[in-house]
PDB file of C-alpha atoms in Angstrom:
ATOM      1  CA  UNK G   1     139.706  72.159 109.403  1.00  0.00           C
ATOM      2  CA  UNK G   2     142.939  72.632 107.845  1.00  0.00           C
ATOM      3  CA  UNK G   3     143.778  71.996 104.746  1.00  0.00           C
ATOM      4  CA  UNK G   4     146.585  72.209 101.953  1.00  0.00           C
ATOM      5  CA  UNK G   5     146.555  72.746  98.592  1.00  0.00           C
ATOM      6  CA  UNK G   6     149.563  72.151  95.962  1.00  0.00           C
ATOM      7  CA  UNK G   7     149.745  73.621  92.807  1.00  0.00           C
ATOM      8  CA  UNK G   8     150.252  72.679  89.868  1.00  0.00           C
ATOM      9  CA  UNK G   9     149.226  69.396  90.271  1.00  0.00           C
ATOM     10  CA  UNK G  10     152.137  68.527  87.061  1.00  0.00           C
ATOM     11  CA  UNK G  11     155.004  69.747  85.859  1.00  0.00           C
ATOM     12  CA  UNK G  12     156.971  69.740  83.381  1.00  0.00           C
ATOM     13  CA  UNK G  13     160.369  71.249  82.817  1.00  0.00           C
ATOM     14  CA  UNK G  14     163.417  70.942  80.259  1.00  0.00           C
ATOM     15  CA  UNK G  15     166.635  69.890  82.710  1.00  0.00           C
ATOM     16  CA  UNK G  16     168.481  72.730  83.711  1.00  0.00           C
ATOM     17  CA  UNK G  17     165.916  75.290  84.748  1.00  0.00           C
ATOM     18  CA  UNK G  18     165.277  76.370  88.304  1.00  0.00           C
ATOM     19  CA  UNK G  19     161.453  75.687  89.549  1.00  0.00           C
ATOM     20  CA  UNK G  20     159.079  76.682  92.217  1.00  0.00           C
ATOM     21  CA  UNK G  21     156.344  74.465  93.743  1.00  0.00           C
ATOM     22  CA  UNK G  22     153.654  75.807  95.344  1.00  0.00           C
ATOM     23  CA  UNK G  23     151.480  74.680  98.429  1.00  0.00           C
ATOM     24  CA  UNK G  24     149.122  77.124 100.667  1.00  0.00           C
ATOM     25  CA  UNK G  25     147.628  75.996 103.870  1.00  0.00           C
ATOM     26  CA  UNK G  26     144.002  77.192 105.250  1.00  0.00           C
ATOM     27  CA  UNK G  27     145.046  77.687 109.401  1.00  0.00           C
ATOM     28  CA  UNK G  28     148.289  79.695 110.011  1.00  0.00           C
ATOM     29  CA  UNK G  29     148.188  77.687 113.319  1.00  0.00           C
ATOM     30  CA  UNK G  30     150.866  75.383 112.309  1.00  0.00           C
ATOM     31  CA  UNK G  31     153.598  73.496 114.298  1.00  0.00           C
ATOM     32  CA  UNK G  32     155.800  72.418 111.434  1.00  0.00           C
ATOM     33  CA  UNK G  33     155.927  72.292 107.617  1.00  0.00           C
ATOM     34  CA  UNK G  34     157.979  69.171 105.308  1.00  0.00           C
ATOM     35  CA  UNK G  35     158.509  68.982 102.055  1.00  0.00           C
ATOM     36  CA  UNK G  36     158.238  64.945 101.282  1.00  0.00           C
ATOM     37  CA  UNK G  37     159.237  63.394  97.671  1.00  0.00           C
ATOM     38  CA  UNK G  38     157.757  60.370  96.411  1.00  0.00           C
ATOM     39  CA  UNK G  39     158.991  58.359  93.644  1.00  0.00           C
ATOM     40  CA  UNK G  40     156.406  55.787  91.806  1.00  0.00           C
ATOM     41  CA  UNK G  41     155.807  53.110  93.834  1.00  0.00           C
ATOM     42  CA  UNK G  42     158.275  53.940  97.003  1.00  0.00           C
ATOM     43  CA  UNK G  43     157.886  55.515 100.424  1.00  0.00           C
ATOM     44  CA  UNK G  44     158.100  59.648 101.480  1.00  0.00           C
ATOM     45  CA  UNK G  45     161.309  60.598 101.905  1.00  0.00           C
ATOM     46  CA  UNK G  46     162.072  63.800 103.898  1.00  0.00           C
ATOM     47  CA  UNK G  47     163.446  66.307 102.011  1.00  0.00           C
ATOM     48  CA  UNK G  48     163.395  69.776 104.576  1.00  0.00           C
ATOM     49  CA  UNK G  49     161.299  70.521 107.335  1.00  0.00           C
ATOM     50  CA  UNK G  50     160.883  74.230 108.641  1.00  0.00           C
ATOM     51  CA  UNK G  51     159.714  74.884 112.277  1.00  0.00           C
ATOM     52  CA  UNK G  52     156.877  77.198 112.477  1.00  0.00           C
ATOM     53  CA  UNK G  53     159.522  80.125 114.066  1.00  0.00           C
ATOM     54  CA  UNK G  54     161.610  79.859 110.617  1.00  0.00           C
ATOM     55  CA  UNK G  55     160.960  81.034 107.219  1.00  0.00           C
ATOM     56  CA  UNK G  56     163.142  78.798 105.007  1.00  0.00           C
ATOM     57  CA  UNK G  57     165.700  75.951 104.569  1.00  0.00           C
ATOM     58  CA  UNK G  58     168.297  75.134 102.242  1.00  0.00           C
ATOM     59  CA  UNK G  59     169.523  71.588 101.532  1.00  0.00           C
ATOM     60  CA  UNK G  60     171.495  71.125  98.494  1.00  0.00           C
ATOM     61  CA  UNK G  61     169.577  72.276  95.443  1.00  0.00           C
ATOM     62  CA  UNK G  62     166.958  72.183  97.619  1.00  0.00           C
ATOM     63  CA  UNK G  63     165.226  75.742  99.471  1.00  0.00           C
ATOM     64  CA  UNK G  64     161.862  75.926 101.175  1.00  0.00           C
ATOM     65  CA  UNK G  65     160.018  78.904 102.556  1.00  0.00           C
ATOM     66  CA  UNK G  66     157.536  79.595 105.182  1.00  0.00           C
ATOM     67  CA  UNK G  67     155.077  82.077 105.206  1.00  0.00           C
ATOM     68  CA  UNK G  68     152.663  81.117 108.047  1.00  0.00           C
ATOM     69  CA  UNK G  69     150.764  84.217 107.806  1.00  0.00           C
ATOM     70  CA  UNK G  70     149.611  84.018 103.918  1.00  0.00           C
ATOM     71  CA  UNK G  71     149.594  80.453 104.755  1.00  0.00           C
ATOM     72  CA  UNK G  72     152.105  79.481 101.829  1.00  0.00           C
ATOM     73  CA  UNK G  73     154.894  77.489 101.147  1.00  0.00           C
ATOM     74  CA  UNK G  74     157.474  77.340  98.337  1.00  0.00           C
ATOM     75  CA  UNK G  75     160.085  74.509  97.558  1.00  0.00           C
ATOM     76  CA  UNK G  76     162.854  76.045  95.103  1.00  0.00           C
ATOM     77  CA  UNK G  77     164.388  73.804  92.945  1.00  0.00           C
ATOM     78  CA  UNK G  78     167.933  75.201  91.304  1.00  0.00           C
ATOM     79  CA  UNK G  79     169.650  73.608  87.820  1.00  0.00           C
ATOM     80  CA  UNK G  80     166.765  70.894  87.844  1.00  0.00           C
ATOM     81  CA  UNK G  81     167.922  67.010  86.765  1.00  0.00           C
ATOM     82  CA  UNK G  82     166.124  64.434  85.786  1.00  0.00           C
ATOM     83  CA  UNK G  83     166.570  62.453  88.408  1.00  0.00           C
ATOM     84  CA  UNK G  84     164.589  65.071  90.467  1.00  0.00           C
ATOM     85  CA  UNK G  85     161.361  63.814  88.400  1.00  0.00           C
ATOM     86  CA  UNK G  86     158.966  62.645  91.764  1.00  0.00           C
ATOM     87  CA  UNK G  87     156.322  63.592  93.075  1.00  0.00           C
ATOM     88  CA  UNK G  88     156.894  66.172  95.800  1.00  0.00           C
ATOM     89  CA  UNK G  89     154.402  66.555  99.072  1.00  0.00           C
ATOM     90  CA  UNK G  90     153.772  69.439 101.478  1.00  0.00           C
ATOM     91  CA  UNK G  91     152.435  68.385 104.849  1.00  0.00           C
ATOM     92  CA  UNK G  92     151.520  70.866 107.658  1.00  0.00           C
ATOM     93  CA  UNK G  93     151.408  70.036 111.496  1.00  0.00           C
ATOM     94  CA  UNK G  94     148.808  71.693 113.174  1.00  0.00           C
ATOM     95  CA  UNK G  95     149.796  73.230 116.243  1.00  0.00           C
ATOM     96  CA  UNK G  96     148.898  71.630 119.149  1.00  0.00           C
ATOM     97  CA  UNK G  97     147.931  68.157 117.211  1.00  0.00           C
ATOM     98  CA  UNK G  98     149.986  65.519 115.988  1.00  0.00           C
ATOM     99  CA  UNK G  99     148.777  64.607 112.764  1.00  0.00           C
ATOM    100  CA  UNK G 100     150.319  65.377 109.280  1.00  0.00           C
ATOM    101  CA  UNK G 101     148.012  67.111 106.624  1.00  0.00           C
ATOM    102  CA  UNK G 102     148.805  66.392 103.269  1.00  0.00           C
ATOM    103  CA  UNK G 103     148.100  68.180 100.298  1.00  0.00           C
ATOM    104  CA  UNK G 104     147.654  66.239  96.779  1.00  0.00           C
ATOM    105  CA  UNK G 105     151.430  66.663  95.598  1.00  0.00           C
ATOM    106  CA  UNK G 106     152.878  68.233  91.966  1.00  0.00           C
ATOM    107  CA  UNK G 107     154.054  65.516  89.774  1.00  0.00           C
ATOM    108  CA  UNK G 108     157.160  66.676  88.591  1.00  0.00           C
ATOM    109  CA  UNK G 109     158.792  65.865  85.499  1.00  0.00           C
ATOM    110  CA  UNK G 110     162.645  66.965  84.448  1.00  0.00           C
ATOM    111  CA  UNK G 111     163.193  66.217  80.950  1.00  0.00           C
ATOM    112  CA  UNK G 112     166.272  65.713  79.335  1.00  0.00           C
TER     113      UNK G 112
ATOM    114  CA  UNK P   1     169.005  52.886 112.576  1.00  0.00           C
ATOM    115  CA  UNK P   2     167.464  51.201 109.617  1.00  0.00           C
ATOM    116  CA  UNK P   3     164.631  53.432 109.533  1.00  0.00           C
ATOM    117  CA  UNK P   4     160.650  52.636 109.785  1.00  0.00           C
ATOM    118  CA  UNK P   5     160.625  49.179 108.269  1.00  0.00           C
ATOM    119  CA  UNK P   6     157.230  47.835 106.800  1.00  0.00           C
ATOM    120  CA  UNK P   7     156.170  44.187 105.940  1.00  0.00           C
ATOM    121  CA  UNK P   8     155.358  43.530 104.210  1.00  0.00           C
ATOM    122  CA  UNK P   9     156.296  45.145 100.833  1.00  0.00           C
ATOM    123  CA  UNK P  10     152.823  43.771  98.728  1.00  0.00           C
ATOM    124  CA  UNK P  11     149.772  42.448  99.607  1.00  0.00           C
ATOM    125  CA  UNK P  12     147.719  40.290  97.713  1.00  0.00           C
ATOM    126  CA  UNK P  13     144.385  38.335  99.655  1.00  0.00           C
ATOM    127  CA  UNK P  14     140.858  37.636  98.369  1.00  0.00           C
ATOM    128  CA  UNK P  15     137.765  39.427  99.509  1.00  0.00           C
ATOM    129  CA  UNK P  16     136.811  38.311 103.783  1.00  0.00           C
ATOM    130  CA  UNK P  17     140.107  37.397 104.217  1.00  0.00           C
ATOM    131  CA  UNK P  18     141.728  38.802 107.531  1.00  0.00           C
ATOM    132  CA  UNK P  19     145.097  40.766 106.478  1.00  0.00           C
ATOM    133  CA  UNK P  20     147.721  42.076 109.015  1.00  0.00           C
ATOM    134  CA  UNK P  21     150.285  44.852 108.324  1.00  0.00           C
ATOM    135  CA  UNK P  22     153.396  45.365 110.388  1.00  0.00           C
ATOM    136  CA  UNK P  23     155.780  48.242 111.173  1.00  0.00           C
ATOM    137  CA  UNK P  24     158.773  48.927 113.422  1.00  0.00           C
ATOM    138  CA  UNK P  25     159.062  52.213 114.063  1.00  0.00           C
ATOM    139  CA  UNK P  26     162.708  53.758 114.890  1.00  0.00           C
ATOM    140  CA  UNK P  27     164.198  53.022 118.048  1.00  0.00           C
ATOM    141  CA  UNK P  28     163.249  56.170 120.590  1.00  0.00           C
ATOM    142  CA  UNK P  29     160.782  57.344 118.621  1.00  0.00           C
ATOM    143  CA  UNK P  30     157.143  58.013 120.710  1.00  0.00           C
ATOM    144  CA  UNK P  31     154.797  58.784 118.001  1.00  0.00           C
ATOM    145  CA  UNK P  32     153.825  56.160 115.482  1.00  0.00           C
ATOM    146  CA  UNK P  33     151.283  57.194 112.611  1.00  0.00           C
ATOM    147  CA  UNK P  34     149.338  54.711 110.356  1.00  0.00           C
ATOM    148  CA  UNK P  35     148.770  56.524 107.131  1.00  0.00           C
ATOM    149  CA  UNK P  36     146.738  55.179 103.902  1.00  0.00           C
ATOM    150  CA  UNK P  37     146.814  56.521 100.471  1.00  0.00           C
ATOM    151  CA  UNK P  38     144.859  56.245  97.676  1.00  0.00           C
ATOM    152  CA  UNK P  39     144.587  58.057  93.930  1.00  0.00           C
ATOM    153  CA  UNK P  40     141.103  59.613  95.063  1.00  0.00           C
ATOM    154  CA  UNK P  41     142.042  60.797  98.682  1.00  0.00           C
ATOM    155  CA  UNK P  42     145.238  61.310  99.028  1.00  0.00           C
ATOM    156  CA  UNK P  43     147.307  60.539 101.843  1.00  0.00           C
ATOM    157  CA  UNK P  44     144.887  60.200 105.155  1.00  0.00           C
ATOM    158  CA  UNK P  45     145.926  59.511 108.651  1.00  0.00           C
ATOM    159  CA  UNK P  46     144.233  56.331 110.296  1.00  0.00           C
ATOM    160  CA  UNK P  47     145.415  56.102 113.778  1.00  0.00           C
ATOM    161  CA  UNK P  48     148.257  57.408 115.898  1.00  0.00           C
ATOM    162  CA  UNK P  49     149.471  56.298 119.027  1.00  0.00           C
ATOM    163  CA  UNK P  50     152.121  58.010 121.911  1.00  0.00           C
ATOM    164  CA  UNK P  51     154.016  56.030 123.987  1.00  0.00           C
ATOM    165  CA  UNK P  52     152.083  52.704 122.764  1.00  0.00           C
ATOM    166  CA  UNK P  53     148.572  54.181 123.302  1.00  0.00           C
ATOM    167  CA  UNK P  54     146.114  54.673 120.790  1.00  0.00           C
ATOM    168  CA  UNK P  55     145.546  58.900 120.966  1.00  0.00           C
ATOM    169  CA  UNK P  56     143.236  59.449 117.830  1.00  0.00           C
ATOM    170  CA  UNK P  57     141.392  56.628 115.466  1.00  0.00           C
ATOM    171  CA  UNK P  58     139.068  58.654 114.052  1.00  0.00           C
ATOM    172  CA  UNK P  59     140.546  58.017 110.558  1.00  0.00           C
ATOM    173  CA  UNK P  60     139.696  54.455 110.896  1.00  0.00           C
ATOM    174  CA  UNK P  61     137.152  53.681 108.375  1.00  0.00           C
ATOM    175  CA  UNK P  62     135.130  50.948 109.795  1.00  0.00           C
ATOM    176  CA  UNK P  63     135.034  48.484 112.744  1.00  0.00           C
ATOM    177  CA  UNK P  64     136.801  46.075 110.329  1.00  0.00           C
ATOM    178  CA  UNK P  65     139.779  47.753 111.267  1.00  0.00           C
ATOM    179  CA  UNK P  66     142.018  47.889 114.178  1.00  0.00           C
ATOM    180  CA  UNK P  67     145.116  48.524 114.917  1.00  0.00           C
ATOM    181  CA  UNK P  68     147.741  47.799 118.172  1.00  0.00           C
ATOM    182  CA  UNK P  69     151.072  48.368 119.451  1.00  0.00           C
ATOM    183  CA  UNK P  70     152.204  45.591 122.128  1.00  0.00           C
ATOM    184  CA  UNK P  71     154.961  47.443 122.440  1.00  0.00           C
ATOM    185  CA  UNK P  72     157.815  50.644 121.695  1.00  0.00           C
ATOM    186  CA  UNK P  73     158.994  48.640 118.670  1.00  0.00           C
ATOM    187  CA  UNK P  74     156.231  47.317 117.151  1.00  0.00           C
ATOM    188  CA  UNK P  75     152.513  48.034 115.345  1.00  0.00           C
ATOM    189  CA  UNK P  76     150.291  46.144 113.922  1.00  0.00           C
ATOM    190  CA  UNK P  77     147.004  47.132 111.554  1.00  0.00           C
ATOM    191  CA  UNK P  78     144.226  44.662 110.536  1.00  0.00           C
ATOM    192  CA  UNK P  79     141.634  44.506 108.280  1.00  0.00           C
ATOM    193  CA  UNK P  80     138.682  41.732 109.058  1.00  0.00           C
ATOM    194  CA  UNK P  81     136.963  41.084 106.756  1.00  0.00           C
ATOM    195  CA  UNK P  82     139.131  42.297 103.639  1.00  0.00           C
ATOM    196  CA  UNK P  83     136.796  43.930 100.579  1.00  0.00           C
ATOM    197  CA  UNK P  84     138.101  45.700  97.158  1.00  0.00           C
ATOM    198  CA  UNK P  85     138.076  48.756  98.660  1.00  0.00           C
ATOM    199  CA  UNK P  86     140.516  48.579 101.034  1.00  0.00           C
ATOM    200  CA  UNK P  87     143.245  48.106  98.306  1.00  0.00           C
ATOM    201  CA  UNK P  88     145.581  50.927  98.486  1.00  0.00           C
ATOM    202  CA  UNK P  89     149.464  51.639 100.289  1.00  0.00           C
ATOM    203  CA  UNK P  90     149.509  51.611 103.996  1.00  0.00           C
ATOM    204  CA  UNK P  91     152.061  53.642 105.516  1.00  0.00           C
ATOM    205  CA  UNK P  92     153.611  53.830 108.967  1.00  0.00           C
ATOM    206  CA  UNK P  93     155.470  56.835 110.113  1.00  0.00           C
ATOM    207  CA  UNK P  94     156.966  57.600 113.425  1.00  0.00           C
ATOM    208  CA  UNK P  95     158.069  60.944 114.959  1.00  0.00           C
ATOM    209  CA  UNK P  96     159.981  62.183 118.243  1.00  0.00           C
ATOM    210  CA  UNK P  97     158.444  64.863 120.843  1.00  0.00           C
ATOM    211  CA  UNK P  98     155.682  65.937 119.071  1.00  0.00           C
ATOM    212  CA  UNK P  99     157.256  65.778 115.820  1.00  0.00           C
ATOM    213  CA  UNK P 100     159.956  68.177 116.419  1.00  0.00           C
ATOM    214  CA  UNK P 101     162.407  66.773 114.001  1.00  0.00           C
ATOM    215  CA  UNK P 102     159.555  65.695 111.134  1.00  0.00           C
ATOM    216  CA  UNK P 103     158.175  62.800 110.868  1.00  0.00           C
ATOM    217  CA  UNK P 104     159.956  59.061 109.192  1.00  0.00           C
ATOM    218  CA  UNK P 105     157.806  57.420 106.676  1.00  0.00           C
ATOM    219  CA  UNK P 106     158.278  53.418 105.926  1.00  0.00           C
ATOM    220  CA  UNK P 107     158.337  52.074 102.225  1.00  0.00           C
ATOM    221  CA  UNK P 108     154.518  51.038 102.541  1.00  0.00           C
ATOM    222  CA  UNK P 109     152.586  48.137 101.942  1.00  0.00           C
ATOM    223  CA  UNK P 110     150.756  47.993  98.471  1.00  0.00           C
ATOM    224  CA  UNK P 111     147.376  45.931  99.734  1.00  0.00           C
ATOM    225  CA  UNK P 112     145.513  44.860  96.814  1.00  0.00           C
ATOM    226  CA  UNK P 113     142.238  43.078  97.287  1.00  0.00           C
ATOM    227  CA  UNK P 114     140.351  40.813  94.462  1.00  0.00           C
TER     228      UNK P 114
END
């Protein structure tokens, strides 16, 4: 059974610095990986999405890496702002299944 | 396209009462994904169907709920009888061949039940 795991669960960071979230995955058997942010009360918003044959993307600010084998996946977040304060998911797509696995999500916090 | 579009936004029945959640997934999409989360669990798939047919339910939590989808552009989920514990956000997503381009998540419905 696959699952994900995000850590920290919270975070905390003075504006300006550069961050790294963290999220590891149990089966390297994966389709797809997406980085999702959530903002209190709204819907997931897509942030990047790296196919299993890629190891990272860039949007922005934004960079996420794939390492299927160690099963783990950073997001990289340069000159932080506050308006990046969300919470930010990792979901994995198992290969050869259609579902979305979800790991809890780091609460991040960018303070002025 | 205006995205996966939810209704609606909130929620609020009593306990036994029948509630109905609606999504319409984006046009030419063939995967649509009913998703609840809660503090305690998470995000947890419910159902998904392809091409309009149900594929997996084995995230349904009881035989009070059921979901269908009449049709490409539209998916229904119900919960009959309604208890407390059902309160949470209901999500629909929808994807494209097999999810190749990620997956589109609607604003939710926030379901509380008293």
């Amino acid at each position: 059974k696959q699952e994900v795991t995000q850590i920290p669960a919270a975070l905390s960071v003075p504006e300006g610095e550069n961050l790294v979230l963290n999220c590891s995955f149990t089966d390297s058997a994966i389709y797809n990986l997406q980085w999702f942010r959530q903002d209190p009360g709204k819907g997931l918003t897509s942030l990047l999405l790296i196919q299993s044959s890629q190891r990272e993307q860039t949007s922005g600010r934004l960079n996420a890496s794939l390492d299927k084998s160690s099963g783990r996946s950073t997001l990289y977040i340069a000159a932080s702002q506050p308006g990046d304060s969300a919470t930010y998911l990792c979901a994995v797509q198992i290969q050869g299944a259609q579902k979305l696995v979800f790991g809890q999500g780091t609460r991040l916090t960018i303070n002025p | 396209d205006a995205g996966v579009i939810q209704s609606p936004r909130h929620e609020v029945t009593e306990m036994g009462q029948e509630v109905t959640l609606r999504c319409k997934p984006i046009s030419g999409h063939d995967y649509l994904f009913w998703y609840r989360q809660t503090m305690m669990r998470g995000l947890e798939l419910l159902i998904y169907f392809n091409n309009n047919v149900p594929i997996d339910d084995s995230g349904m939590p009881e035989d009070r709920f059921s979901a269908k989808m009449p049709n490409a552009s539209f998916s229904t989920l119900k919960i009959q009888p309604s208890e407390p514990r059902d309160s949470a956000v209901y999500f629909c997503a929808s994807s494209f061949y097999r999810g190749l381009y990620g997956y589109t998540f609607g604003s939710g419905t926030r379901l509380t039940v008293v």
